Short mmCIF file of C-alpha atoms and ligand atoms in Angstrom, two decimals:
data_model
loop_
_atom_site.label_atom_id
_atom_site.label_comp_id
_atom_site.label_asym_id
_atom_site.label_seq_id
_atom_site.Cartn_x
_atom_site.Cartn_y
_atom_site.Cartn_z
CA MET A 363 109.46 53.75 101.26
CA CYS A 364 110.74 56.64 99.10
CA ALA A 365 108.73 59.85 99.05
CA LYS A 366 107.16 60.53 95.67
CA LYS A 367 108.97 63.06 93.47
CA LYS A 368 107.25 66.40 93.30
CA ILE A 369 106.19 67.76 89.92
CA ALA A 370 104.92 71.31 89.45
CA VAL A 371 103.04 71.49 86.14
CA LEU A 372 102.54 75.02 84.80
CA THR A 373 100.02 75.09 81.97
CA GLY A 374 98.68 77.66 79.55
CA ALA A 375 96.18 77.83 76.73
CA GLY A 376 98.24 75.48 74.52
CA VAL A 377 97.31 72.48 76.69
CA SER A 378 93.64 73.02 75.81
CA ALA A 379 94.20 73.85 72.13
CA GLU A 380 93.70 70.26 70.98
CA SER A 381 90.36 70.23 72.81
CA GLY A 382 89.26 72.99 70.45
CA LEU A 383 89.72 76.05 72.68
CA SER A 384 91.56 79.00 71.13
CA THR A 385 94.83 80.16 72.55
CA TYR A 386 95.28 83.89 73.12
CA ARG A 387 98.33 84.94 71.12
CA ASP A 388 98.68 82.42 68.28
CA ASN A 389 97.49 83.37 64.79
CA ASN A 390 93.76 84.00 64.94
CA GLY A 391 93.94 83.62 68.72
CA LEU A 392 91.40 85.21 71.07
CA TRP A 393 93.33 88.47 71.34
CA ASP A 394 93.31 88.82 67.54
CA ASN A 395 89.54 88.88 67.72
CA TYR A 396 88.91 90.74 70.99
CA ASP A 397 90.72 93.61 72.65
CA PRO A 398 91.88 92.26 76.03
CA MET A 399 91.73 95.78 77.48
CA GLU A 400 88.01 95.87 76.65
CA VAL A 401 86.95 92.37 77.68
CA ALA A 402 89.54 91.22 80.21
CA SER A 403 90.78 94.24 82.16
CA ILE A 404 89.45 95.87 85.31
CA GLU A 405 89.17 99.19 83.43
CA GLY A 406 87.16 97.43 80.72
CA TRP A 407 84.87 95.99 83.40
CA PHE A 408 84.08 99.40 84.86
CA ARG A 409 83.65 100.90 81.36
CA ASN A 410 81.28 98.27 79.99
CA ARG A 411 80.20 95.46 82.30
CA ALA A 412 77.70 94.05 79.79
CA LYS A 413 80.44 93.58 77.17
CA VAL A 414 82.71 91.76 79.63
CA LEU A 415 79.87 89.53 80.86
CA ASP A 416 78.98 88.73 77.28
CA PHE A 417 82.58 87.76 76.44
CA TYR A 418 82.79 85.35 79.37
CA ASN A 419 79.29 83.98 78.64
CA GLY A 420 80.71 83.07 75.23
CA GLN A 421 83.81 81.44 76.76
CA ARG A 422 81.60 79.44 79.15
CA GLU A 423 79.43 78.24 76.29
CA LYS A 424 82.50 77.12 74.32
CA LEU A 425 83.79 75.24 77.35
CA ARG A 426 80.46 73.42 77.77
CA ASN A 427 80.98 71.87 74.36
CA VAL A 428 84.58 70.63 74.60
CA GLN A 429 86.28 67.71 76.34
CA PRO A 430 89.67 67.23 78.02
CA ASN A 431 92.30 65.89 75.60
CA ASP A 432 95.07 63.31 76.03
CA ALA A 433 97.45 65.96 77.38
CA HIS A 434 95.07 66.78 80.26
CA ARG A 435 94.57 63.07 80.83
CA THR A 436 98.30 62.28 80.83
CA ILE A 437 98.92 65.12 83.28
CA ALA A 438 96.18 63.65 85.51
CA ARG A 439 97.80 60.19 85.30
CA LEU A 440 101.04 61.64 86.73
CA ASP A 441 99.16 61.70 90.07
CA ASP A 442 99.53 57.87 90.22
CA ASN A 443 103.31 57.97 90.68
CA PHE A 444 104.21 61.54 91.57
CA ASP A 445 103.19 64.25 93.99
CA VAL A 446 101.73 66.65 91.43
CA CYS A 447 100.35 70.15 91.60
CA VAL A 448 98.99 71.72 88.43
CA ILE A 449 99.32 75.49 88.31
CA THR A 450 97.25 76.65 85.39
CA GLN A 451 96.77 80.04 83.80
CA ASN A 452 93.71 78.58 82.09
CA VAL A 453 90.25 79.57 83.21
CA ASP A 454 88.73 76.35 81.80
CA ASN A 455 88.01 73.28 83.94
CA LEU A 456 89.61 70.66 81.69
CA HIS A 457 92.34 69.61 84.17
CA GLU A 458 89.70 68.87 86.80
CA ARG A 459 87.49 67.07 84.29
CA ALA A 460 90.50 64.94 83.24
CA GLY A 461 90.99 63.93 86.89
CA SER A 462 93.90 66.03 88.17
CA GLY A 463 93.72 66.12 91.96
CA ARG A 464 95.42 69.42 92.77
CA VAL A 465 94.86 72.41 90.51
CA ILE A 466 95.65 76.05 91.26
CA HIS A 467 93.89 78.48 88.92
CA LEU A 468 96.16 81.51 88.80
CA HIS A 469 93.85 83.54 86.56
CA GLY A 470 90.50 82.41 87.95
CA GLU A 471 87.78 80.11 86.64
CA VAL A 472 85.23 80.91 83.98
CA THR A 473 82.58 78.64 85.56
CA LYS A 474 82.59 80.79 88.71
CA VAL A 475 81.41 84.29 89.62
CA ARG A 476 81.56 86.51 92.66
CA PRO A 477 80.11 89.85 93.78
CA GLU A 478 81.93 92.92 92.51
CA THR A 479 83.04 95.46 95.04
CA GLY A 480 82.64 98.40 92.68
CA VAL A 481 86.10 99.77 93.46
CA TYR A 482 89.48 99.02 91.92
CA ASP A 483 90.55 96.88 94.86
CA GLU A 484 88.59 93.78 93.90
CA SER A 485 89.76 91.65 96.84
CA TYR A 486 87.35 88.86 97.76
CA SER A 487 86.79 85.99 100.12
CA GLU A 488 86.60 82.41 98.77
CA ARG A 489 83.23 82.07 100.54
CA GLU A 490 81.70 84.60 98.13
CA VAL A 491 82.69 82.63 95.03
CA LEU A 492 79.73 80.89 93.35
CA ASP A 493 79.93 77.97 90.94
CA ILE A 494 77.51 78.65 88.08
CA GLY A 495 78.68 75.93 85.72
CA TYR A 496 77.85 76.96 82.16
CA GLU A 497 75.05 79.43 82.94
CA LYS A 498 74.93 82.94 81.50
CA VAL A 499 75.30 86.03 83.68
CA VAL A 500 73.82 89.37 82.65
CA LEU A 501 73.78 92.90 83.97
CA GLY A 502 71.38 92.94 86.93
CA ASP A 503 72.24 89.40 88.13
CA LYS A 504 73.06 89.94 91.79
CA ALA A 505 75.01 88.09 94.47
CA PRO A 506 73.31 87.35 97.83
CA ASN A 507 74.83 90.59 99.17
CA GLY A 508 73.05 92.62 96.45
CA SER A 509 76.14 93.40 94.32
CA GLN A 510 76.42 92.80 90.60
CA LEU A 511 77.99 89.41 89.84
CA ARG A 512 81.30 89.55 88.02
CA PRO A 513 83.38 86.78 86.43
CA HIS A 514 85.76 85.05 88.85
CA ILE A 515 88.63 85.98 86.59
CA VAL A 516 91.85 87.83 87.33
CA PHE A 517 91.47 90.80 85.01
CA PHE A 518 94.47 92.64 83.59
CA GLY A 519 95.26 95.33 86.14
CA GLU A 520 94.38 93.12 89.12
CA ALA A 521 96.59 91.29 91.60
CA VAL A 522 97.08 87.52 91.30
CA PRO A 523 96.13 86.26 94.78
CA LYS A 524 97.28 82.66 94.24
CA ILE A 525 100.80 83.53 93.12
CA GLU A 526 102.29 83.03 96.61
CA ARG A 527 100.96 79.48 96.78
CA ALA A 528 102.24 78.82 93.25
CA ILE A 529 105.73 80.06 94.16
CA GLU A 530 105.78 77.66 97.14
CA VAL A 531 104.82 74.76 94.88
CA VAL A 532 107.45 75.55 92.22
CA SER A 533 110.21 76.12 94.75
CA GLY A 534 109.50 72.75 96.38
CA ALA A 535 109.38 70.76 93.13
CA ASP A 536 111.91 68.19 91.87
CA ILE A 537 110.61 68.66 88.33
CA VAL A 538 108.98 71.72 86.75
CA LEU A 539 106.96 70.99 83.62
CA ILE A 540 105.71 73.90 81.50
CA VAL A 541 103.08 73.11 78.87
CA GLY A 542 101.58 75.39 76.21
CA THR A 543 102.22 78.89 77.45
CA SER A 544 103.94 81.75 75.64
CA LEU A 545 105.19 83.07 79.02
CA GLN A 546 104.15 86.60 78.13
CA VAL A 547 102.01 87.35 81.18
CA TYR A 548 103.55 88.07 84.57
CA PRO A 549 103.76 87.05 87.34
CA ALA A 550 102.97 83.55 85.97
CA ALA A 551 105.72 83.85 83.35
CA GLY A 552 108.38 84.28 86.05
CA LEU A 553 107.34 81.29 88.16
CA TYR A 554 109.90 78.85 86.72
CA ARG A 555 112.65 81.09 88.10
CA TYR A 556 111.72 79.83 91.58
CA ALA A 557 112.73 76.28 90.61
CA ARG A 558 115.43 74.81 92.81
CA ASN A 559 118.95 74.72 91.30
CA ASP A 560 118.81 70.92 91.14
CA ALA A 561 115.28 70.77 89.69
CA LYS A 562 114.75 69.64 86.12
CA ILE A 563 112.75 71.95 83.86
CA TYR A 564 110.85 70.65 80.83
CA ILE A 565 108.90 72.71 78.31
CA ILE A 566 106.34 71.27 75.91
CA ASP A 567 105.45 73.75 73.19
CA PRO A 568 105.69 73.60 69.40
CA ALA A 569 107.05 77.18 69.35
CA GLU A 570 110.08 78.91 70.81
CA VAL A 571 109.46 80.00 74.41
CA PRO A 572 111.45 82.81 76.07
CA VAL A 573 113.22 80.88 78.83
CA ASN A 574 116.85 81.66 79.40
CA GLU A 575 118.04 78.57 81.24
CA SER A 576 120.52 76.10 79.80
CA ARG A 577 119.08 73.23 81.86
CA VAL A 578 115.68 73.43 80.12
CA ILE A 579 114.69 70.45 77.99
CA HIS A 580 112.36 71.71 75.27
CA ILE A 581 110.05 69.07 73.77
CA ARG A 582 108.92 70.84 70.59
CA GLU A 583 105.60 69.12 70.12
CA ASN A 584 101.92 69.70 70.60
CA ALA A 585 100.75 69.02 74.13
CA THR A 586 99.27 65.55 73.51
CA CYS A 587 102.36 64.15 71.77
CA GLY A 588 104.74 66.08 74.06
CA MET A 589 103.08 64.71 77.19
CA LYS A 590 103.53 61.12 75.92
CA LYS A 591 107.24 61.81 75.43
CA PHE A 592 107.50 63.47 78.84
CA LEU A 593 105.79 60.48 80.48
CA SER A 594 108.23 58.02 78.97
CA ILE A 595 111.22 60.18 80.05
CA VAL A 596 110.00 60.73 83.59
CA ASN A 597 109.00 57.10 84.14
CA LYS A 598 112.58 56.02 83.38
CA GLU A 599 114.13 58.47 85.86
P1 LIG B 1065 99.16 82.20 74.76
O1 LIG B 1065 98.12 82.22 73.71
O2 LIG B 1065 99.90 83.44 75.03
O3 LIG B 1065 100.23 81.08 74.40
C1 LIG B 1065 99.84 79.81 73.98
C2 LIG B 1065 101.06 78.93 73.83
O4 LIG B 1065 100.61 77.63 73.50
C3 LIG B 1065 102.05 79.36 72.74
O5 LIG B 1065 103.38 79.29 73.24
C4 LIG B 1065 101.82 78.33 71.63
O6 LIG B 1065 102.99 78.04 70.89
C5 LIG B 1065 101.40 77.11 72.44
N1 LIG B 1065 100.57 76.14 71.72
C6 LIG B 1065 99.68 76.33 70.73
N2 LIG B 1065 99.10 75.18 70.38
C7 LIG B 1065 99.62 74.23 71.18
C8 LIG B 1065 99.43 72.82 71.33
N3 LIG B 1065 98.57 72.13 70.58
N4 LIG B 1065 100.14 72.17 72.27
C9 LIG B 1065 101.04 72.84 73.05
N5 LIG B 1065 101.26 74.15 72.97
C10 LIG B 1065 100.56 74.84 72.05
O7 LIG B 1065 98.44 81.63 76.08
P2 LIG B 1065 98.94 81.70 77.59
O8 LIG B 1065 100.42 81.69 77.67
O9 LIG B 1065 98.19 80.67 78.34
O10 LIG B 1065 95.12 85.61 80.94
O11 LIG B 1065 98.41 83.13 78.01
C11 LIG B 1065 98.60 83.57 79.33
C12 LIG B 1065 97.47 84.45 79.77
O12 LIG B 1065 97.25 85.48 78.80
C13 LIG B 1065 96.11 83.77 79.81
O13 LIG B 1065 95.91 83.06 81.04
C14 LIG B 1065 95.15 84.89 79.69
C15 LIG B 1065 95.83 85.66 78.59
O14 LIG B 1065 95.59 87.02 78.55
C16 LIG B 1065 94.01 86.29 81.30
O15 LIG B 1065 93.06 86.44 80.57
C17 LIG B 1065 94.08 86.86 82.66
#
């Protein structure tokens, strides 16, 4: 029996756009309406914890009210015939809710919190991470160890602890599929460069994406339509 082909799927906010969640950098995206340095950076956290908590309370509430779309579902269906690992920059849980089996959240998860350490080195142990679903967190809400709870989000200015695992996945893949990311934020944006020389790279995005590789096949569509096209291509291979 042949081993299943390995697909590394790197997703960004564009995969959740058709579910009704805003992207960050498109017109009227989240960063047009909020300053990321205030609501999503480690400096912003230390300056005004209440503001950061409030921003993520809002994101959690939005997530409660949306559903996975056909792009999430098609990505989940790839599990039937391929050995798939989704590496997402998204902090939503729509890949899991669509049924994807392996999901690495590079930038954290909005439905989770953990105790802050109160210093710039915000390293943590997975055991401290708490799943709060769609609940609100306010200043004064404490972890079992007595520390203020903070969002389980990789803030700007913090390290990306899961990047090593993501590099391993991409460098072992036969196919790298990139869906709905502007590739503006490192180290995630550089991950595709770890693809093997013989790996195929596909991008699904309606806009131009800054990838300088002649082998890239760009499917210029929204995620739902693009994923249908990708599925028919990959099933013929
Ligand atoms: P961006 O907002 O930077 O990029 C969204 C991408 O999705 C763009 O390339 C759009 O063209 C594309 N897009 C929009 N609608 C789409 C659709 N219906 N189908 C497919 N693609 C669509 O979002 P990200 O690249 O995910 O980090 O942003 C990366 C990181 O920056 C985020 O994880 C977040 C943000 O700051 C943190 O907060 C740590």
